[in-house]
Amino acid sequence: MAEEKITVKSFIKFKRRKEKIAILTAYDFFTARILDQIGMDAILVGDSANMVFYGSPNTLSIGMDQMIYHTKAVSSATKRALVIADMPFLSYQASIQQAIFNAGRFLKEGQASAVKIEGGLEMTDTIKRIIQVGIPVMGHIGLTPQSINRFGGYVVRGKSEEERDYLMESAKKLEQIGCFSILLESIPKNLAQQITESLGVPTIGIGAGAGCDGQVLVINDILGLFEDFKPKFVRRYADLEKEIRKACKRYLEDVKSGKFPSEEESY
Ligand code: KIV
């Protein structure tokens, strides 16, 4: 594992040497420290926190202060990985001025090194200004969960020719205005591969197949800590919900029966 700090420039180097980029989400100090220590390239403080941390049905209602709170916790634990903070719904759409101010808060208060913003062609004026003031941006196109009400739910995007053209044009424009990478969510793998091959900056896929330059998943999904639904693209590496239930049930039983604490666990 390379020891040097990962920056947005490292992302371009990864792509040039065809090294896949691995990213997971995290929302707290302890988890971020584990990811950083095992060599994860980047940690995304996703607005998915609204679902997996706060139990909301979607990502829409999380606010700036909550996102900064989680970003600070993750940044405090992270020495090497790139910390990317997700800009929440309505923190960047109302005006460019507000978008710059809110993006800047993630660097000033959250100690993140970059932000992620959902949207393609329609968001490029805003994203360009944010990058110009010195805040690196990861684009996010395809299924954009902050727009589920517009698109009627969590549906795969890029199936029609019109959508494919829009996504390809958006990706190229996002690269042109200076995004250091582009997240592709829930789009056909062939389209993701075409976009990947046409860009100099890396693509990060989630539900976009193996042709992307890197992959991101929500940590609760891979650990089996979010059982409400499991998208097709999630691979589960553990069943922690089961383990937590088992351990906590044993503790509950031990307290009730007087088996805890023992003599050795007492002063
Ligand atoms: O909020 C999030 O977790 C995301 C996913 C695409 C990883 O944006």
mmCIF file of C-alpha atoms and ligand atoms in Angstrom:
data_model
loop_
_atom_site.group_PDB
_atom_site.id
_atom_site.type_symbol
_atom_site.label_atom_id
_atom_site.label_comp_id
_atom_site.label_asym_id
_atom_site.label_seq_id
_atom_site.Cartn_x
_atom_site.Cartn_y
_atom_site.Cartn_z
ATOM 1 C CA MET A 1 0.000 0.000 0.000
ATOM 2 C CA ALA A 2 1.360 3.440 -0.985
ATOM 3 C CA GLU A 3 1.838 5.611 2.096
ATOM 4 C CA GLU A 4 1.553 9.056 0.549
ATOM 5 C CA LYS A 5 -1.559 11.179 1.064
ATOM 6 C CA ILE A 6 -4.139 10.721 -1.663
ATOM 7 C CA THR A 7 -5.076 13.953 -3.443
ATOM 8 C CA VAL A 8 -7.271 14.720 -6.410
ATOM 9 C CA LYS A 9 -4.092 14.525 -8.520
ATOM 10 C CA SER A 10 -3.570 10.931 -7.363
ATOM 11 C CA PHE A 11 -6.918 10.086 -8.989
ATOM 12 C CA ILE A 12 -5.559 11.022 -12.428
ATOM 13 C CA LYS A 13 -2.382 9.024 -11.738
ATOM 14 C CA PHE A 14 -4.468 5.978 -10.769
ATOM 15 C CA LYS A 15 -6.298 6.193 -14.092
ATOM 16 C CA ARG A 16 -3.082 6.626 -16.106
ATOM 17 C CA ARG A 17 -1.528 3.534 -14.547
ATOM 18 C CA LYS A 18 -4.850 1.617 -14.764
ATOM 19 C CA GLU A 19 -5.039 1.096 -11.012
ATOM 20 C CA LYS A 20 -8.650 0.751 -9.837
ATOM 21 C CA ILE A 21 -9.831 3.300 -7.259
ATOM 22 C CA ALA A 22 -11.644 1.910 -4.192
ATOM 23 C CA ILE A 23 -14.068 4.122 -2.268
ATOM 24 C CA LEU A 24 -16.517 3.427 0.556
ATOM 25 C CA THR A 25 -18.798 5.752 2.443
ATOM 26 C CA ALA A 26 -18.315 6.490 6.151
ATOM 27 C CA TYR A 27 -20.098 8.794 8.561
ATOM 28 C CA ASP A 28 -18.155 8.457 11.844
ATOM 29 C CA PHE A 29 -14.611 8.551 13.265
ATOM 30 C CA PHE A 30 -14.240 4.859 14.107
ATOM 31 C CA THR A 31 -15.293 3.522 10.699
ATOM 32 C CA ALA A 32 -13.259 6.146 8.841
ATOM 33 C CA ARG A 33 -10.149 5.192 10.831
ATOM 34 C CA ILE A 34 -10.512 1.550 9.804
ATOM 35 C CA LEU A 35 -10.981 2.456 6.130
ATOM 36 C CA ASP A 36 -8.001 4.812 6.211
ATOM 37 C CA GLN A 37 -5.755 2.284 7.939
ATOM 38 C CA ILE A 38 -6.551 -0.551 5.502
ATOM 39 C CA GLY A 39 -5.669 1.688 2.527
ATOM 40 C CA MET A 40 -9.023 2.790 1.077
ATOM 41 C CA ASP A 41 -8.261 5.433 -1.554
ATOM 42 C CA ALA A 42 -11.108 7.773 -0.658
ATOM 43 C CA ILE A 43 -13.909 8.040 1.866
ATOM 44 C CA LEU A 44 -17.192 9.557 0.761
ATOM 45 C CA VAL A 45 -19.272 11.196 3.457
ATOM 46 C CA GLY A 46 -22.430 10.474 1.480
ATOM 47 C CA ASP A 47 -25.827 12.020 1.952
ATOM 48 C CA SER A 48 -26.838 8.351 2.197
ATOM 49 C CA ALA A 49 -26.202 9.131 5.902
ATOM 50 C CA ASN A 50 -29.786 10.337 5.888
ATOM 51 C CA MET A 51 -30.963 6.776 5.212
ATOM 52 C CA VAL A 52 -28.407 4.559 6.944
ATOM 53 C CA PHE A 53 -27.625 6.798 9.943
ATOM 54 C CA TYR A 54 -30.858 8.760 10.474
ATOM 55 C CA GLY A 55 -33.323 6.165 9.111
ATOM 56 C CA SER A 56 -35.006 8.466 6.583
ATOM 57 C CA PRO A 57 -36.619 6.926 3.472
ATOM 58 C CA ASN A 58 -34.398 8.938 1.063
ATOM 59 C CA THR A 59 -31.487 11.403 0.996
ATOM 60 C CA LEU A 60 -33.510 14.603 0.593
ATOM 61 C CA SER A 61 -33.960 15.943 4.111
ATOM 62 C CA ILE A 62 -30.380 15.915 5.419
ATOM 63 C CA GLY A 63 -29.004 19.434 5.975
ATOM 64 C CA MET A 64 -25.630 21.181 5.794
ATOM 65 C CA ASP A 65 -25.013 21.136 9.541
ATOM 66 C CA GLN A 66 -25.607 17.394 9.779
ATOM 67 C CA MET A 67 -23.334 16.715 6.797
ATOM 68 C CA ILE A 68 -20.589 18.887 8.268
ATOM 69 C CA TYR A 69 -20.887 17.095 11.607
ATOM 70 C CA HIS A 70 -20.279 13.726 9.895
ATOM 71 C CA THR A 71 -17.551 15.122 7.625
ATOM 72 C CA LYS A 72 -15.633 16.497 10.638
ATOM 73 C CA ALA A 73 -15.772 13.116 12.372
ATOM 74 C CA VAL A 74 -14.500 11.326 9.260
ATOM 75 C CA SER A 75 -11.751 13.881 8.548
ATOM 76 C CA SER A 76 -10.457 13.702 12.121
ATOM 77 C CA ALA A 77 -9.819 9.982 11.654
ATOM 78 C CA THR A 78 -8.306 10.139 8.199
ATOM 79 C CA LYS A 79 -4.605 10.560 7.506
ATOM 80 C CA ARG A 80 -4.155 9.197 3.990
ATOM 81 C CA ALA A 81 -7.464 8.742 2.156
ATOM 82 C CA LEU A 82 -9.127 11.565 0.235
ATOM 83 C CA VAL A 83 -12.213 12.758 2.128
ATOM 84 C CA ILE A 84 -15.041 13.770 -0.208
ATOM 85 C CA ALA A 85 -18.185 15.377 1.218
ATOM 86 C CA ASP A 86 -21.546 15.057 -0.496
ATOM 87 C CA MET A 87 -23.382 18.350 -0.997
ATOM 88 C CA PRO A 88 -26.931 17.809 0.264
ATOM 89 C CA PHE A 89 -30.153 18.614 -1.576
ATOM 90 C CA LEU A 90 -30.799 22.387 -1.842
ATOM 91 C CA SER A 91 -27.330 23.342 -0.645
ATOM 92 C CA TYR A 92 -26.145 24.167 -4.187
ATOM 93 C CA GLN A 93 -29.172 24.507 -6.496
ATOM 94 C CA ALA A 94 -30.659 27.858 -5.409
ATOM 95 C CA SER A 95 -27.757 30.123 -6.407
ATOM 96 C CA ILE A 96 -24.101 29.916 -7.372
ATOM 97 C CA GLN A 97 -23.186 32.135 -4.422
ATOM 98 C CA GLN A 98 -24.868 29.800 -1.951
ATOM 99 C CA ALA A 99 -23.284 26.775 -3.650
ATOM 100 C CA ILE A 100 -19.770 28.263 -3.286
ATOM 101 C CA PHE A 101 -20.427 29.190 0.328
ATOM 102 C CA ASN A 102 -21.733 25.729 1.241
ATOM 103 C CA ALA A 103 -19.028 23.864 -0.677
ATOM 104 C CA GLY A 104 -16.445 26.001 1.133
ATOM 105 C CA ARG A 105 -17.919 25.086 4.513
ATOM 106 C CA PHE A 106 -17.029 21.435 3.850
ATOM 107 C CA LEU A 107 -13.364 22.399 3.463
ATOM 108 C CA LYS A 108 -13.251 25.040 6.223
ATOM 109 C CA GLU A 109 -15.375 23.352 8.881
ATOM 110 C CA GLY A 110 -15.470 19.718 7.773
ATOM 111 C CA GLN A 111 -11.778 19.502 6.757
ATOM 112 C CA ALA A 112 -12.777 17.629 3.587
ATOM 113 C CA SER A 113 -10.563 17.827 0.498
ATOM 114 C CA ALA A 114 -13.324 17.749 -2.114
ATOM 115 C CA VAL A 115 -17.089 17.798 -2.561
ATOM 116 C CA LYS A 116 -19.444 15.726 -4.714
ATOM 117 C CA ILE A 117 -22.339 17.321 -6.587
ATOM 118 C CA GLU A 118 -25.233 15.599 -8.349
ATOM 119 C CA GLY A 119 -26.209 16.741 -11.850
ATOM 120 C CA GLY A 120 -24.933 17.012 -15.421
ATOM 121 C CA LEU A 121 -25.137 19.756 -18.041
ATOM 122 C CA GLU A 122 -27.663 21.779 -16.011
ATOM 123 C CA MET A 123 -25.226 22.085 -13.064
ATOM 124 C CA THR A 124 -22.036 22.948 -14.910
ATOM 125 C CA ASP A 125 -22.131 26.759 -14.406
ATOM 126 C CA THR A 126 -22.333 26.220 -10.648
ATOM 127 C CA ILE A 127 -19.700 23.473 -10.531
ATOM 128 C CA LYS A 128 -17.298 25.534 -12.679
ATOM 129 C CA ARG A 129 -17.428 28.457 -10.208
ATOM 130 C CA ILE A 130 -16.918 26.162 -7.227
ATOM 131 C CA ILE A 131 -13.828 24.668 -8.869
ATOM 132 C CA GLN A 132 -12.546 28.148 -9.795
ATOM 133 C CA VAL A 133 -12.487 29.214 -6.157
ATOM 134 C CA GLY A 134 -10.300 26.201 -5.309
ATOM 135 C CA ILE A 135 -12.743 23.496 -4.239
ATOM 136 C CA PRO A 136 -12.267 20.186 -6.086
ATOM 137 C CA VAL A 137 -15.521 18.636 -7.305
ATOM 138 C CA MET A 138 -16.473 15.051 -8.110
ATOM 139 C CA GLY A 139 -19.413 15.056 -10.557
ATOM 140 C CA HIS A 140 -22.290 12.600 -10.146
ATOM 141 C CA ILE A 141 -24.529 11.614 -13.076
ATOM 142 C CA GLY A 142 -26.864 8.745 -13.967
ATOM 143 C CA LEU A 143 -29.231 7.910 -11.147
ATOM 144 C CA THR A 144 -29.076 11.000 -8.954
ATOM 145 C CA PRO A 145 -30.937 10.142 -5.737
ATOM 146 C CA GLN A 146 -31.710 13.795 -4.947
ATOM 147 C CA SER A 147 -33.937 13.800 -8.089
ATOM 148 C CA ILE A 148 -35.972 10.659 -7.345
ATOM 149 C CA ASN A 149 -39.201 12.640 -7.303
ATOM 150 C CA ARG A 150 -38.511 13.952 -10.787
ATOM 151 C CA PHE A 151 -37.638 10.554 -12.215
ATOM 152 C CA GLY A 152 -40.200 8.459 -10.336
ATOM 153 C CA GLY A 153 -37.844 6.494 -8.066
ATOM 154 C CA TYR A 154 -34.524 4.660 -8.131
ATOM 155 C CA VAL A 155 -34.552 3.726 -11.816
ATOM 156 C CA VAL A 156 -31.636 2.801 -14.050
ATOM 157 C CA ARG A 157 -30.764 5.778 -16.277
ATOM 158 C CA GLY A 158 -29.223 5.957 -19.743
ATOM 159 C CA LYS A 159 -31.453 3.403 -21.448
ATOM 160 C CA SER A 160 -32.839 5.674 -24.186
ATOM 161 C CA GLU A 161 -30.689 7.269 -26.876
ATOM 162 C CA GLU A 162 -31.640 10.714 -25.591
ATOM 163 C CA GLU A 163 -30.472 9.846 -22.049
ATOM 164 C CA ARG A 164 -27.291 8.221 -23.322
ATOM 165 C CA ASP A 165 -26.440 11.379 -25.285
ATOM 166 C CA TYR A 166 -27.217 13.560 -22.279
ATOM 167 C CA LEU A 167 -24.987 11.460 -19.994
ATOM 168 C CA MET A 168 -22.097 11.344 -22.470
ATOM 169 C CA GLU A 169 -22.288 15.110 -23.066
ATOM 170 C CA SER A 170 -22.580 15.794 -19.337
ATOM 171 C CA ALA A 171 -19.533 13.665 -18.539
ATOM 172 C CA LYS A 172 -17.442 15.451 -21.182
ATOM 173 C CA LYS A 173 -18.570 18.877 -20.002
ATOM 174 C CA LEU A 174 -17.879 18.016 -16.336
ATOM 175 C CA GLU A 175 -14.356 16.984 -17.281
ATOM 176 C CA GLN A 176 -13.883 20.123 -19.378
ATOM 177 C CA ILE A 177 -14.844 22.454 -16.507
ATOM 178 C CA GLY A 178 -12.386 20.703 -14.182
ATOM 179 C CA CYS A 179 -14.108 17.911 -12.194
ATOM 180 C CA PHE A 180 -11.372 15.596 -10.887
ATOM 181 C CA SER A 181 -13.578 12.523 -11.322
ATOM 182 C CA ILE A 182 -17.143 11.593 -12.189
ATOM 183 C CA LEU A 183 -19.378 9.178 -10.326
ATOM 184 C CA LEU A 184 -21.651 7.112 -12.585
ATOM 185 C CA GLU A 185 -24.647 5.637 -10.779
ATOM 186 C CA SER A 186 -26.967 2.920 -12.120
ATOM 187 C CA ILE A 187 -26.356 3.146 -15.839
ATOM 188 C CA PRO A 188 -25.781 0.312 -18.366
ATOM 189 C CA LYS A 189 -22.255 -1.065 -18.207
ATOM 190 C CA ASN A 190 -21.564 -0.468 -21.925
ATOM 191 C CA LEU A 191 -22.418 3.208 -21.604
ATOM 192 C CA ALA A 192 -20.280 3.508 -18.454
ATOM 193 C CA GLN A 193 -17.371 1.936 -20.316
ATOM 194 C CA GLN A 194 -17.789 4.305 -23.280
ATOM 195 C CA ILE A 195 -17.855 7.309 -20.958
ATOM 196 C CA THR A 196 -14.813 5.986 -19.089
ATOM 197 C CA GLU A 197 -12.839 5.521 -22.302
ATOM 198 C CA SER A 198 -13.686 8.999 -23.548
ATOM 199 C CA LEU A 199 -12.435 10.801 -20.410
ATOM 200 C CA GLY A 200 -9.003 11.609 -19.001
ATOM 201 C CA VAL A 201 -10.397 11.835 -15.463
ATOM 202 C CA PRO A 202 -11.477 8.656 -13.674
ATOM 203 C CA THR A 203 -15.052 7.428 -13.463
ATOM 204 C CA ILE A 204 -16.254 5.894 -10.209
ATOM 205 C CA GLY A 205 -19.097 3.433 -10.659
ATOM 206 C CA ILE A 206 -21.938 2.324 -8.451
ATOM 207 C CA GLY A 207 -24.191 -0.006 -10.405
ATOM 208 C CA ALA A 208 -22.308 0.924 -13.587
ATOM 209 C CA GLY A 209 -20.308 -2.256 -14.229
ATOM 210 C CA ALA A 210 -16.658 -3.212 -14.162
ATOM 211 C CA GLY A 211 -15.501 -0.862 -16.927
ATOM 212 C CA CYS A 212 -15.298 2.160 -14.608
ATOM 213 C CA ASP A 213 -11.947 3.342 -13.232
ATOM 214 C CA GLY A 214 -13.102 2.769 -9.655
ATOM 215 C CA GLN A 215 -16.012 1.644 -7.506
ATOM 216 C CA VAL A 216 -17.921 3.075 -4.556
ATOM 217 C CA LEU A 217 -20.465 1.411 -2.275
ATOM 218 C CA VAL A 218 -22.320 2.416 0.868
ATOM 219 C CA ILE A 219 -20.550 0.801 3.824
ATOM 220 C CA ASN A 220 -23.753 -0.262 5.586
ATOM 221 C CA ASP A 221 -24.726 -2.217 2.458
ATOM 222 C CA ILE A 222 -21.497 -4.224 2.244
ATOM 223 C CA LEU A 223 -21.533 -4.943 5.982
ATOM 224 C CA GLY A 224 -25.168 -6.102 6.069
ATOM 225 C CA LEU A 225 -26.142 -3.201 8.309
ATOM 226 C CA PHE A 226 -28.919 -1.861 6.097
ATOM 227 C CA GLU A 227 -31.513 -4.467 5.331
ATOM 228 C CA ASP A 228 -34.400 -2.279 4.125
ATOM 229 C CA PHE A 229 -33.536 -3.016 0.496
ATOM 230 C CA LYS A 230 -30.552 -4.390 -1.416
ATOM 231 C CA PRO A 231 -29.883 -3.038 -4.907
ATOM 232 C CA LYS A 232 -28.605 -5.573 -7.499
ATOM 233 C CA PHE A 233 -25.153 -3.906 -7.519
ATOM 234 C CA VAL A 234 -24.454 -4.415 -3.807
ATOM 235 C CA ARG A 235 -22.125 -7.232 -2.753
ATOM 236 C CA ARG A 236 -22.547 -8.130 0.900
ATOM 237 C CA TYR A 237 -19.264 -9.004 2.651
ATOM 238 C CA ALA A 238 -20.643 -9.494 6.179
ATOM 239 C CA ASP A 239 -23.897 -9.872 8.070
ATOM 240 C CA LEU A 240 -23.208 -7.487 10.925
ATOM 241 C CA GLU A 241 -26.847 -6.869 11.766
ATOM 242 C CA LYS A 242 -27.106 -10.556 12.736
ATOM 243 C CA GLU A 243 -23.838 -10.404 14.703
ATOM 244 C CA ILE A 244 -24.867 -7.225 16.570
ATOM 245 C CA ARG A 245 -28.240 -8.723 17.475
ATOM 246 C CA LYS A 246 -26.533 -11.910 18.740
ATOM 247 C CA ALA A 247 -23.935 -10.057 20.845
ATOM 248 C CA CYS A 248 -26.398 -7.578 22.347
ATOM 249 C CA LYS A 249 -28.885 -10.340 23.133
ATOM 250 C CA ARG A 250 -26.179 -12.269 25.013
ATOM 251 C CA TYR A 251 -25.316 -9.133 27.031
ATOM 252 C CA LEU A 252 -29.014 -8.562 27.791
ATOM 253 C CA GLU A 253 -29.383 -12.147 28.985
ATOM 254 C CA ASP A 254 -26.193 -11.970 31.077
ATOM 255 C CA VAL A 255 -27.338 -8.784 32.858
ATOM 256 C CA LYS A 256 -30.824 -10.182 33.499
ATOM 257 C CA SER A 257 -29.465 -13.482 34.833
ATOM 258 C CA GLY A 258 -26.738 -11.833 36.945
ATOM 259 C CA LYS A 259 -23.897 -13.482 34.939
ATOM 260 C CA PHE A 260 -22.486 -10.021 34.137
ATOM 261 C CA PRO A 261 -20.391 -8.589 35.714
ATOM 262 C CA SER A 262 -18.213 -11.392 37.106
ATOM 263 C CA GLU A 263 -15.682 -11.096 39.967
ATOM 264 C CA GLU A 264 -12.885 -10.439 37.397
ATOM 265 C CA GLU A 265 -14.883 -7.632 35.846
ATOM 266 C CA SER A 266 -15.368 -5.902 39.201
ATOM 267 C CA TYR A 267 -13.050 -3.624 41.297
HETATM 268 O O1 KIV B 1 -24.546 9.297 -0.665
HETATM 269 C C1 KIV B 1 -23.974 8.306 -1.137
HETATM 270 O O2 KIV B 1 -23.650 7.358 -0.425
HETATM 271 C C2 KIV B 1 -23.727 8.289 -2.563
HETATM 272 C C3 KIV B 1 -23.505 6.973 -3.260
HETATM 273 C C4 KIV B 1 -23.550 7.135 -4.697
HETATM 274 C C5 KIV B 1 -22.286 6.253 -2.862
HETATM 275 O O3 KIV B 1 -23.729 9.310 -3.184
#
